[in-house]
Short mmCIF file of C-alpha atoms in Angstrom, two decimals:
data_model
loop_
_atom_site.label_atom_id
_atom_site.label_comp_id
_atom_site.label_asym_id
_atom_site.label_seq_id
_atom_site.Cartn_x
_atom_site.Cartn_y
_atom_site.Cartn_z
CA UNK A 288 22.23 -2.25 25.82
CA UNK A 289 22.07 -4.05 22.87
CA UNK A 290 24.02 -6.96 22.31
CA UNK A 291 25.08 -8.95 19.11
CA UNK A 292 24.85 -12.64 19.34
CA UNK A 293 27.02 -13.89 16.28
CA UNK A 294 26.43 -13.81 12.14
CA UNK A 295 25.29 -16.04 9.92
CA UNK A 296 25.83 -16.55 6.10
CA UNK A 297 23.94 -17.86 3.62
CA UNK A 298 23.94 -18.78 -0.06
CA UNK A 299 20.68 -16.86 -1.46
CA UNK A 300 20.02 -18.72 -4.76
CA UNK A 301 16.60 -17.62 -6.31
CA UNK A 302 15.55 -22.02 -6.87
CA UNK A 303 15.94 -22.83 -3.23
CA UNK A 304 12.51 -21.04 -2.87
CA UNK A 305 11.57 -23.15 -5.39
CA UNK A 306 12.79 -26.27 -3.95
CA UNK A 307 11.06 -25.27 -0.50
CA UNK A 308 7.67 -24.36 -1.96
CA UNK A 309 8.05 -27.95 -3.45
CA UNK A 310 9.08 -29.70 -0.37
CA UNK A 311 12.36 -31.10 -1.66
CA UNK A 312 14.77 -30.78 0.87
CA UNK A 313 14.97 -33.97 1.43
CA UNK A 314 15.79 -34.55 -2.09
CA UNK A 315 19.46 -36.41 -2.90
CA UNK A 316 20.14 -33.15 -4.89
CA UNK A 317 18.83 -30.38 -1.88
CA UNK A 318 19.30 -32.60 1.25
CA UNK A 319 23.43 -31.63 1.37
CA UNK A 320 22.45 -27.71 1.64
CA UNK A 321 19.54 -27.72 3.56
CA UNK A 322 21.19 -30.23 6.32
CA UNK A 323 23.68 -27.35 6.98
CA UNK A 324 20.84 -25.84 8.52
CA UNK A 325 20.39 -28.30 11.23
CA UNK A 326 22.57 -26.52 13.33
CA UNK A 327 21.77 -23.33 12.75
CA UNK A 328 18.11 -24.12 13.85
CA UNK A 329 19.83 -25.05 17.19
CA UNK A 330 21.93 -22.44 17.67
CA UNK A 331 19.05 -19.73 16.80
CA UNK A 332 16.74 -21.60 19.05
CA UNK A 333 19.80 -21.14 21.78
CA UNK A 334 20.58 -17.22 20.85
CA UNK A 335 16.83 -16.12 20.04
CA UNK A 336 17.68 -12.93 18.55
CA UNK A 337 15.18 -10.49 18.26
CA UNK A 338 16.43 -8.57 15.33
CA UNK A 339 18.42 -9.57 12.29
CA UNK A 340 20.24 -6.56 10.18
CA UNK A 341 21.12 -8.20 6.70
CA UNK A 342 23.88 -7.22 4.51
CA UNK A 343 22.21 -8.46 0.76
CA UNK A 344 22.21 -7.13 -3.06
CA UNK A 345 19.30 -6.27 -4.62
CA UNK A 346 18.36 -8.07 -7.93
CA UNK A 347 16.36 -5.89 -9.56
CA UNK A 348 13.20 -5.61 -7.59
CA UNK A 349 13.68 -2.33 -5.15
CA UNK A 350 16.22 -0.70 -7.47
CA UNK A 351 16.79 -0.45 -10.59
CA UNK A 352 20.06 0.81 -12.70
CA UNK A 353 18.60 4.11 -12.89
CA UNK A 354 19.19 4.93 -9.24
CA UNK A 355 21.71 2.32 -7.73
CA UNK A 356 22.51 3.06 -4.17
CA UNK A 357 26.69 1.70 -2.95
CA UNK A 358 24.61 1.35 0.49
CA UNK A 359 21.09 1.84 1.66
CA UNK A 360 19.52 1.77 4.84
CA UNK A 361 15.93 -0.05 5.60
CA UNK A 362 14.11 2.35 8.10
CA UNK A 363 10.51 0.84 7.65
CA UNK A 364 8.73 -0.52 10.11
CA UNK A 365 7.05 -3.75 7.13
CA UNK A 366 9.34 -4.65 3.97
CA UNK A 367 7.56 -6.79 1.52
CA UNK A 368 8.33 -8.81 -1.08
CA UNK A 369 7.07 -9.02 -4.93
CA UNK A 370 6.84 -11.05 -7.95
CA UNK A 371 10.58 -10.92 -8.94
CA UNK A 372 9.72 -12.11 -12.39
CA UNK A 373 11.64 -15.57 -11.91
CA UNK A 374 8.94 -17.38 -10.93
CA UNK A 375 9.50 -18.36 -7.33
CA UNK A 376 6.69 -17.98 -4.78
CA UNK A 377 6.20 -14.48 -3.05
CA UNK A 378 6.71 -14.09 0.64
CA UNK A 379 4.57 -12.81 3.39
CA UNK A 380 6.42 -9.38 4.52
CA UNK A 381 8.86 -9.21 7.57
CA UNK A 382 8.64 -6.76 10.48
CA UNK A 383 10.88 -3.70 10.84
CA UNK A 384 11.89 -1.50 13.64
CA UNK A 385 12.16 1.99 12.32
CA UNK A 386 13.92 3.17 15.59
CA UNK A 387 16.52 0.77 15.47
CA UNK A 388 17.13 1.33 11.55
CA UNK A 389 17.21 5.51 12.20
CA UNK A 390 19.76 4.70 14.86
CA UNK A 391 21.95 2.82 12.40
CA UNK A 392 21.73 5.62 9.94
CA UNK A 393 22.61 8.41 12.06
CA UNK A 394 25.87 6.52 13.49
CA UNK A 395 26.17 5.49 9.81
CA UNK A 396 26.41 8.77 8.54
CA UNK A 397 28.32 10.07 11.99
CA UNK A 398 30.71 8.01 10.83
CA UNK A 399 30.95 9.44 7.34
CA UNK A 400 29.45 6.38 5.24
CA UNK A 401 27.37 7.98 3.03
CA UNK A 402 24.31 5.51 2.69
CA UNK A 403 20.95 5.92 1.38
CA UNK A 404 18.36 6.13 3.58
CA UNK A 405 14.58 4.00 2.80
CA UNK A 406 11.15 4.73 4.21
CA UNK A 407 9.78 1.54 1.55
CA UNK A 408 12.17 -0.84 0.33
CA UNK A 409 11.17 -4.12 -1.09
CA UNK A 410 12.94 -7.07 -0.10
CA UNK A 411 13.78 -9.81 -2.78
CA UNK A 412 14.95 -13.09 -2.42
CA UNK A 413 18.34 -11.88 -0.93
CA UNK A 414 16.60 -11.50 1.77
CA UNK A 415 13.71 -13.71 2.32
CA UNK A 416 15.43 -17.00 1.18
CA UNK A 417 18.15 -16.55 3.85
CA UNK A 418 15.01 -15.83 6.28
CA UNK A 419 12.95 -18.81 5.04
CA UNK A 420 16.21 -21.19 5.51
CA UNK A 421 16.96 -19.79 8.86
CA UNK A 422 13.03 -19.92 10.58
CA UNK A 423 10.97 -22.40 7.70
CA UNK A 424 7.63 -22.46 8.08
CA UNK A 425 6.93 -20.46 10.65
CA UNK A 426 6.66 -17.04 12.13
CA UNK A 427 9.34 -14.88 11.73
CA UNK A 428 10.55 -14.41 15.76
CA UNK A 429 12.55 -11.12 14.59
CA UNK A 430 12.56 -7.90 12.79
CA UNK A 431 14.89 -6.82 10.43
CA UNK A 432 17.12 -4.31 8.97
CA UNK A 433 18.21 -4.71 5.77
CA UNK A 434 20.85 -3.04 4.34
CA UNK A 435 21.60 -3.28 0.64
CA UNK A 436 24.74 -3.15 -1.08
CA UNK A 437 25.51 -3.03 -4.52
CA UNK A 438 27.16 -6.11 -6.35
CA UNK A 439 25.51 -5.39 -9.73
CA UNK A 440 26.40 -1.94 -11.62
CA UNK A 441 30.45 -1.43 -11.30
CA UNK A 442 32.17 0.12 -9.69
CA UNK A 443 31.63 -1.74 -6.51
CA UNK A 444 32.22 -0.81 -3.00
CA UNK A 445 35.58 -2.45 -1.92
CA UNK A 446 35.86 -5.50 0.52
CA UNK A 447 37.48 -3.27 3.10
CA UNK A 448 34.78 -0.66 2.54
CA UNK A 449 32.28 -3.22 3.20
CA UNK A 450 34.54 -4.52 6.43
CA UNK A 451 34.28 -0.67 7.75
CA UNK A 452 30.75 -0.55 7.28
CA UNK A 453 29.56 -3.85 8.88
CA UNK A 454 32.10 -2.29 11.88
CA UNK A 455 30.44 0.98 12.26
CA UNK A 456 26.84 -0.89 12.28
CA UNK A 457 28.45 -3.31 14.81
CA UNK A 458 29.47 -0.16 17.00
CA UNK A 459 25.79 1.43 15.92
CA UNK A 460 24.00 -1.76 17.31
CA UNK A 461 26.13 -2.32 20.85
CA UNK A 462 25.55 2.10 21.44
CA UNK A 463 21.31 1.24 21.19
CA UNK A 464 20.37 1.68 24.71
CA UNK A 465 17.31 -1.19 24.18
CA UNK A 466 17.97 -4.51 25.75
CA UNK A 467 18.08 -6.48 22.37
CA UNK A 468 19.83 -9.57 21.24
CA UNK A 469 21.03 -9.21 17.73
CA UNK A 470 22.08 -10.93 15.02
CA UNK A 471 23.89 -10.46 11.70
CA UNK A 472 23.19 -12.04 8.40
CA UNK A 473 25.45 -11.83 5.07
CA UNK A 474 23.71 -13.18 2.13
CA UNK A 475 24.58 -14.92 -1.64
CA UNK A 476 28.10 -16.14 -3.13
CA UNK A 477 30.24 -17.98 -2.51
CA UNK A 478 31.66 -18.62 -6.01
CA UNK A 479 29.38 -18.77 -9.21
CA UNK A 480 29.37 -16.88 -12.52
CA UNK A 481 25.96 -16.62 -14.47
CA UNK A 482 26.95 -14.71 -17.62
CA UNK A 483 28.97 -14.99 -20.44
CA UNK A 484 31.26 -17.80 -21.90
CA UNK A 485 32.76 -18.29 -18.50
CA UNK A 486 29.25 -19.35 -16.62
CA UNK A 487 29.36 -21.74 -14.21
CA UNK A 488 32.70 -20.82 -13.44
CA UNK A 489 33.32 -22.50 -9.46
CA UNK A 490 36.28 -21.93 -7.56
CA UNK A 491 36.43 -24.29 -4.44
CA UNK A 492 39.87 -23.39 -3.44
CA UNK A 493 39.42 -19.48 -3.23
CA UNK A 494 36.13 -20.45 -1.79
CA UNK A 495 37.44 -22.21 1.16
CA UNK A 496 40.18 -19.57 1.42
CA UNK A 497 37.79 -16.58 2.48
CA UNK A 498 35.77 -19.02 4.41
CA UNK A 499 39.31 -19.89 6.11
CA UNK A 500 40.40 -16.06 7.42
CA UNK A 501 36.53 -14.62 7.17
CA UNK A 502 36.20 -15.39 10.89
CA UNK A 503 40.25 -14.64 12.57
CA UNK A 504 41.89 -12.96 10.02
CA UNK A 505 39.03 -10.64 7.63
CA UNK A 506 41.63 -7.73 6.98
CA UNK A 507 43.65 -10.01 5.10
CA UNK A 508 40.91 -10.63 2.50
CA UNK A 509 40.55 -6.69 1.59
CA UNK A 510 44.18 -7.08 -0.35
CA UNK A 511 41.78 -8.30 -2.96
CA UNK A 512 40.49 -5.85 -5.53
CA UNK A 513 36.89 -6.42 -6.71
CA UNK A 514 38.39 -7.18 -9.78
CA UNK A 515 40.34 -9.78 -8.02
CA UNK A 516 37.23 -11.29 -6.67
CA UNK A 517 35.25 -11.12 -9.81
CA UNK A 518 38.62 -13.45 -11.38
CA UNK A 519 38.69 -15.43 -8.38
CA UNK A 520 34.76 -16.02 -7.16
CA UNK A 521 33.11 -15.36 -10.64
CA UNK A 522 31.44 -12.35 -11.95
CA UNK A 523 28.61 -12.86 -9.23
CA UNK A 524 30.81 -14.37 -6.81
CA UNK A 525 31.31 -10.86 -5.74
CA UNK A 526 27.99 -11.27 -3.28
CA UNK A 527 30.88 -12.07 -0.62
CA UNK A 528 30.82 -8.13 -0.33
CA UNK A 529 27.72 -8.91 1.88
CA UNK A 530 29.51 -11.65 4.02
CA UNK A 531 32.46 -9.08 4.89
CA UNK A 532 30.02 -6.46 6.02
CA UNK A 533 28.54 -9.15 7.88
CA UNK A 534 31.78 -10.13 9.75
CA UNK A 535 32.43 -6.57 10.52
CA UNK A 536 29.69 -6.20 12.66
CA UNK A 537 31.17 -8.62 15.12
CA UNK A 538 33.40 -6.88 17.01
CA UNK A 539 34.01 -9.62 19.61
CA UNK A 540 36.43 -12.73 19.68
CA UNK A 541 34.61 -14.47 16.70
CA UNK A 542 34.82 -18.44 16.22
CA UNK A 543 33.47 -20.29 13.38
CA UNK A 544 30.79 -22.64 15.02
CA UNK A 545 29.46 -24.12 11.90
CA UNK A 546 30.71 -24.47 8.05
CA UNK A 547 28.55 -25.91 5.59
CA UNK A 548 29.91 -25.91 1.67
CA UNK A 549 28.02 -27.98 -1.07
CA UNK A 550 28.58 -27.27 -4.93
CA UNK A 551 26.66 -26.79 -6.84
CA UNK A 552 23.35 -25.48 -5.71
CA UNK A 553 22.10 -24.54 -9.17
CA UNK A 554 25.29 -22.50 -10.83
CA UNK A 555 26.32 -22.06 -7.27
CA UNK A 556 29.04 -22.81 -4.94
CA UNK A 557 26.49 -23.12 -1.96
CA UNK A 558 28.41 -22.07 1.67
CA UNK A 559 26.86 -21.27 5.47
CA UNK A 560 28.74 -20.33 8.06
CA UNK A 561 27.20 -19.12 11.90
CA UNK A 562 30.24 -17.53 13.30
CA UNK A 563 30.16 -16.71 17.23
CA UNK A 564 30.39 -13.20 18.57
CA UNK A 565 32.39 -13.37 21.81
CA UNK A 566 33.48 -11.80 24.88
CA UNK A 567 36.89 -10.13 24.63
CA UNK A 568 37.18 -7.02 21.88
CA UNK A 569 38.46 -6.56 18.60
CA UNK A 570 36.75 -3.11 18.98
CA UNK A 571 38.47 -0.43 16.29
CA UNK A 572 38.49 3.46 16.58
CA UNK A 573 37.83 3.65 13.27
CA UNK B 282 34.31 -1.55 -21.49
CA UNK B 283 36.44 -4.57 -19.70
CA UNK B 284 36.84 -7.64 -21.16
CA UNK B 285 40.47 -8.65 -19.31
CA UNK B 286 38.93 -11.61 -17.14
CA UNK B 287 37.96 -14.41 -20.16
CA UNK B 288 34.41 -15.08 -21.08
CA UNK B 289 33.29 -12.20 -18.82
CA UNK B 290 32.13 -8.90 -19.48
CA UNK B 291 32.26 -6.29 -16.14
CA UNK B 292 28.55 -4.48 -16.12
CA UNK B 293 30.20 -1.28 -15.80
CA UNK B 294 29.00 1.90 -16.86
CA UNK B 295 30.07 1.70 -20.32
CA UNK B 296 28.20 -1.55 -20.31
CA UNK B 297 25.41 0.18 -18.03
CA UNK B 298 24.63 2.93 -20.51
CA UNK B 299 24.46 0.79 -23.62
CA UNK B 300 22.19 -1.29 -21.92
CA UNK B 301 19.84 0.96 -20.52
CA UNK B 302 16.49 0.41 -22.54
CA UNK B 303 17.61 -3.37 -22.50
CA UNK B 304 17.57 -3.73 -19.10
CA UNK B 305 14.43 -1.38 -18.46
CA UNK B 306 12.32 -3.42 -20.40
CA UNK B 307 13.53 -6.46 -18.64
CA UNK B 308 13.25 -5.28 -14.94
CA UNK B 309 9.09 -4.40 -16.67
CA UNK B 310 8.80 -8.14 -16.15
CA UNK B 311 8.91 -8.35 -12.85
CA UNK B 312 4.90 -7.93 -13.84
CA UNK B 313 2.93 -10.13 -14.78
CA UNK B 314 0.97 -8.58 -16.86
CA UNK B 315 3.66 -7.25 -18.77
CA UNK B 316 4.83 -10.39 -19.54
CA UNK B 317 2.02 -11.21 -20.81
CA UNK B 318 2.04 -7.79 -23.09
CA UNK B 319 5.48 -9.13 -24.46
CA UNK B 320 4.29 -12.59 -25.27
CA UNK B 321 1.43 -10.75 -26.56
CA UNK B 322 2.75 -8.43 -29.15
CA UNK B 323 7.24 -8.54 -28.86
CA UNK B 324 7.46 -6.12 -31.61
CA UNK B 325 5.38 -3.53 -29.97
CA UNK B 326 6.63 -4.46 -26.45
CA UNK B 327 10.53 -3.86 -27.75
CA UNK B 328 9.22 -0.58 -29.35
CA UNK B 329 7.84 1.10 -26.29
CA UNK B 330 11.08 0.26 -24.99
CA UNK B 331 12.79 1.51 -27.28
CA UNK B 332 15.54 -1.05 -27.72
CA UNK B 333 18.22 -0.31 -30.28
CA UNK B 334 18.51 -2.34 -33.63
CA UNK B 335 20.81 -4.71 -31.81
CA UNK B 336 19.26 -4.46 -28.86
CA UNK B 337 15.72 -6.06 -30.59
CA UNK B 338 17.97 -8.55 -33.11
CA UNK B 339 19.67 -10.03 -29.63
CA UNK B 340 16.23 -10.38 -28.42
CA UNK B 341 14.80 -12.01 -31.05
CA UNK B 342 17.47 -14.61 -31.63
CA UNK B 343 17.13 -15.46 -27.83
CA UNK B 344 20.93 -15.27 -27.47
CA UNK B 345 21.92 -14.43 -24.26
CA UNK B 346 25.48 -13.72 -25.11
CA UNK B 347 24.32 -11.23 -28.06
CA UNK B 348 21.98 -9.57 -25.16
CA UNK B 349 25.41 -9.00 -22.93
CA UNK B 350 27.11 -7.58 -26.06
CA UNK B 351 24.36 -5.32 -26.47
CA UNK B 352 24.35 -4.46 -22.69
CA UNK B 353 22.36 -6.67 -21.42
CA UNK B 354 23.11 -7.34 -17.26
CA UNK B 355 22.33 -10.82 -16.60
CA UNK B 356 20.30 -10.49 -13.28
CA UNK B 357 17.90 -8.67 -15.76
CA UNK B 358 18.07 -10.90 -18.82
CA UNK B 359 16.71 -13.87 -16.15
CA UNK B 360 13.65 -12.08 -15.95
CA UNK B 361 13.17 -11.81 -19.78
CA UNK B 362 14.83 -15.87 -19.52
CA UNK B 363 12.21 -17.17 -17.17
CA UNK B 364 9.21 -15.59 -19.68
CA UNK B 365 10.73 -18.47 -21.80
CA UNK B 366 10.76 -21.03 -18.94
CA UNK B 367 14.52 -20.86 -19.19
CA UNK B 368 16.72 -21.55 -16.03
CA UNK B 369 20.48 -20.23 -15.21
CA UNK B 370 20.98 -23.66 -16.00
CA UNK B 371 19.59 -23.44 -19.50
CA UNK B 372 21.30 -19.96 -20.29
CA UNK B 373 23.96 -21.42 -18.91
CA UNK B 374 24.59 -24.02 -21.29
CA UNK B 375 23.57 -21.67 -23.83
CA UNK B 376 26.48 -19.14 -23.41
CA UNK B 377 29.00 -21.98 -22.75
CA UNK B 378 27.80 -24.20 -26.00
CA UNK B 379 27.18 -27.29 -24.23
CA UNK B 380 24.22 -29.58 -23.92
CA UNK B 381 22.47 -28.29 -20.52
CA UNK B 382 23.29 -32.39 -18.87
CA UNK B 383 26.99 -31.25 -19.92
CA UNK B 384 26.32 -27.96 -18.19
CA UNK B 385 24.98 -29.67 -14.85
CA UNK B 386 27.47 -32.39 -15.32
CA UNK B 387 30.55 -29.17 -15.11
CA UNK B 388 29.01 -28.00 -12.22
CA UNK B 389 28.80 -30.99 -10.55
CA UNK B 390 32.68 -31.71 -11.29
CA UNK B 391 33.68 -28.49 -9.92
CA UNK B 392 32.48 -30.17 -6.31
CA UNK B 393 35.57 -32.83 -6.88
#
């Protein structure tokens, strides 16, 4: 059976492609972020996954506002990537594994989420950033799914809608009857606001407050509204949609291994987190 | 369209249907070539588009919080930003009226 190995989340900032193309992590202003990767090098080079799902928003490359999936489903077997218009390097494609992805779906949809389903999907920076950080320059040792979720066009999904969906992909994944280790990534936030008079808005304290109950107590953070998060995390703070769909998934005892939180990275509140997906259940019904 | 959370305007679907030919235009320039059609020729470019009056005005000034007032959703307006070799940074300090060192210099505080 299928097992999931833990989660890890990542800040997803469009100019850390940027800064790896130039080959400035080591750079006073870079070196605090990337260094929070040390350790998850290690613990992926422990774990070896072979697939990563990704929870991640969409930017404007696969969708636009004309058709805005809540949720959406990779089920290809190569996602690329494309010129997102920002000017950061394109990357090579990552691997998919359809049957995996159509497995997800069904269960998804058994369990009355009604997602979108994607035979092509580009990837954007969400997801190839968070990729790049986790296995840099080299070949990528897993394939993906990515599922997209929308933090652009309101109305949102809600935090505990997310929660229940990265649970019923959690229950999806330990049901596949292949012999795979898998992880589970969350991408973007934590706190940052790009628009209006309030950009640049950073809020440490709320930051550190979700990172605090993501991995014990996650049901506690769905008593906020996404209007509550927008006030709290900044209009595009709301990418922490993708880390509670992340958490969801593990449905273990889960302990924070690693917590790495750096502002600013760009207009960002930069945060990664590998939380452990242990033995003994949290398991739901529902 | 809400407005209740200072300085920030939801991209809701008030918000999403004013700035539909705003936006379209803007996700065009995920091409390069199209970019290269706007640099070319912007009054033609904004006319295929079909941007409203405001729409083209907010353009043309370059103001980024005119483009949000005419439904402009920021992931979108970066594309149209970076034609200009403008940063989040740079439109940052732009919305907030600040010299973009004061900008960086915010961010950095809000570390402390």
């Amino acid at each position: 059976m299928a097992k999931i190995v833990g989660g890890v989340a990542t800040t997803h900032v469009p100019s850390i492609g940027k800064a790896i193309a130039d080959k400035k992590e080591n750079d006073p202003y870079w070196q605090p972020f990337f260094r929070g990767f040390d350790y998850v090098h290690d613990w992926l080079a422990r774990q070896k996954p072979d697939i990563a799902v990704v929870f991640y928003n969409d930017h404007g490359l696969n969708f636009f506002l004309d058709k805005l999936p809540t949720f959406a489903v990779g089920a290809a077997g190569e996602y690329r990537n494309q010129d997102e218009g920002w000017g950061i390097p394109v990357s090579r494609s990552i691997a998919g594994d359809p049957a995996l992805s159509w497995h997800v779906i069904n269960a998804l949809v058994n369990d009355e989420f009604d997602i979108t389903m994607c035979q092509d999907m580009l990837i954007d920076h969400a997801v190839t950033i968070p990729m790049t950080l986790m296995w840099p320059g080299e070949k990528w040792p897993v394939k993906i799914v990515p599922i997209s979720i929308n933090t652009v066009q309101h109305p949102l999904p809600s935090l505990k809608r997310c929660l229940a969906l990265g649970r019923s992909v959690g229950r999806a994944i330990e049901s596949y009857p292949q012999d795979l280790r898998v992880m589970v990534v969350g991408t973007g936030g934590l706190s940052h606001q790009l628009d209006g008079k309030r950009a640049g808005f950073i809020n440490k304290e709320f930051d550190q407050l979700c990172m605090d109950k993501l991995s014990g107590e996650p049901d506690t953070l769905t008593r906020y509204t996404v209007h509550d998060v927008v006030a709290e995390a900044g209009a595009q703070g709301v990418e922490f949609l993708n880390w509670m769909a992340m958490r969801g998934a593990l449905l273990g005892q889960v302990t924070e291994l690693h917590r790495n939180y750096h502002i600013p990275i760009s207009n960002t509140a930069a945060a990664t987190v590998v939380l452990e997906n242990g033995e003994g259940a949290e398991r739901r019904a529902a | 369209m809400t407005q209740d959370i200072p300085g920030t305007t939801m991209f809701d679907g008030d918000q999403a249907q004013k700035g539909f030919a705003l936006n379209r235009m803007c996700f065009s320039f995920n091409s390069a070539e199209n970019r290269a059609a706007f640099l070319n020729d912007e009054d033609a470019y904004c006319r295929k588009f079909a941007l409203s009056d405001a729409q083209r005005a907010a353009v043309k000034s370059r103001d980024v919080l005119r483009m949000i007032e005419a439904g402009g959703n920021v992931y979108y307006l970066a594309k149209l930003a970076g034609i200009f070799g403008l940063n989040v940074q740079d439109i940052g300090a732009q919305q907030t009226g600040t010299t973009v060192e004061e900008f960086k210099a915010k961010l950095v505080a809000a570390g402390r």
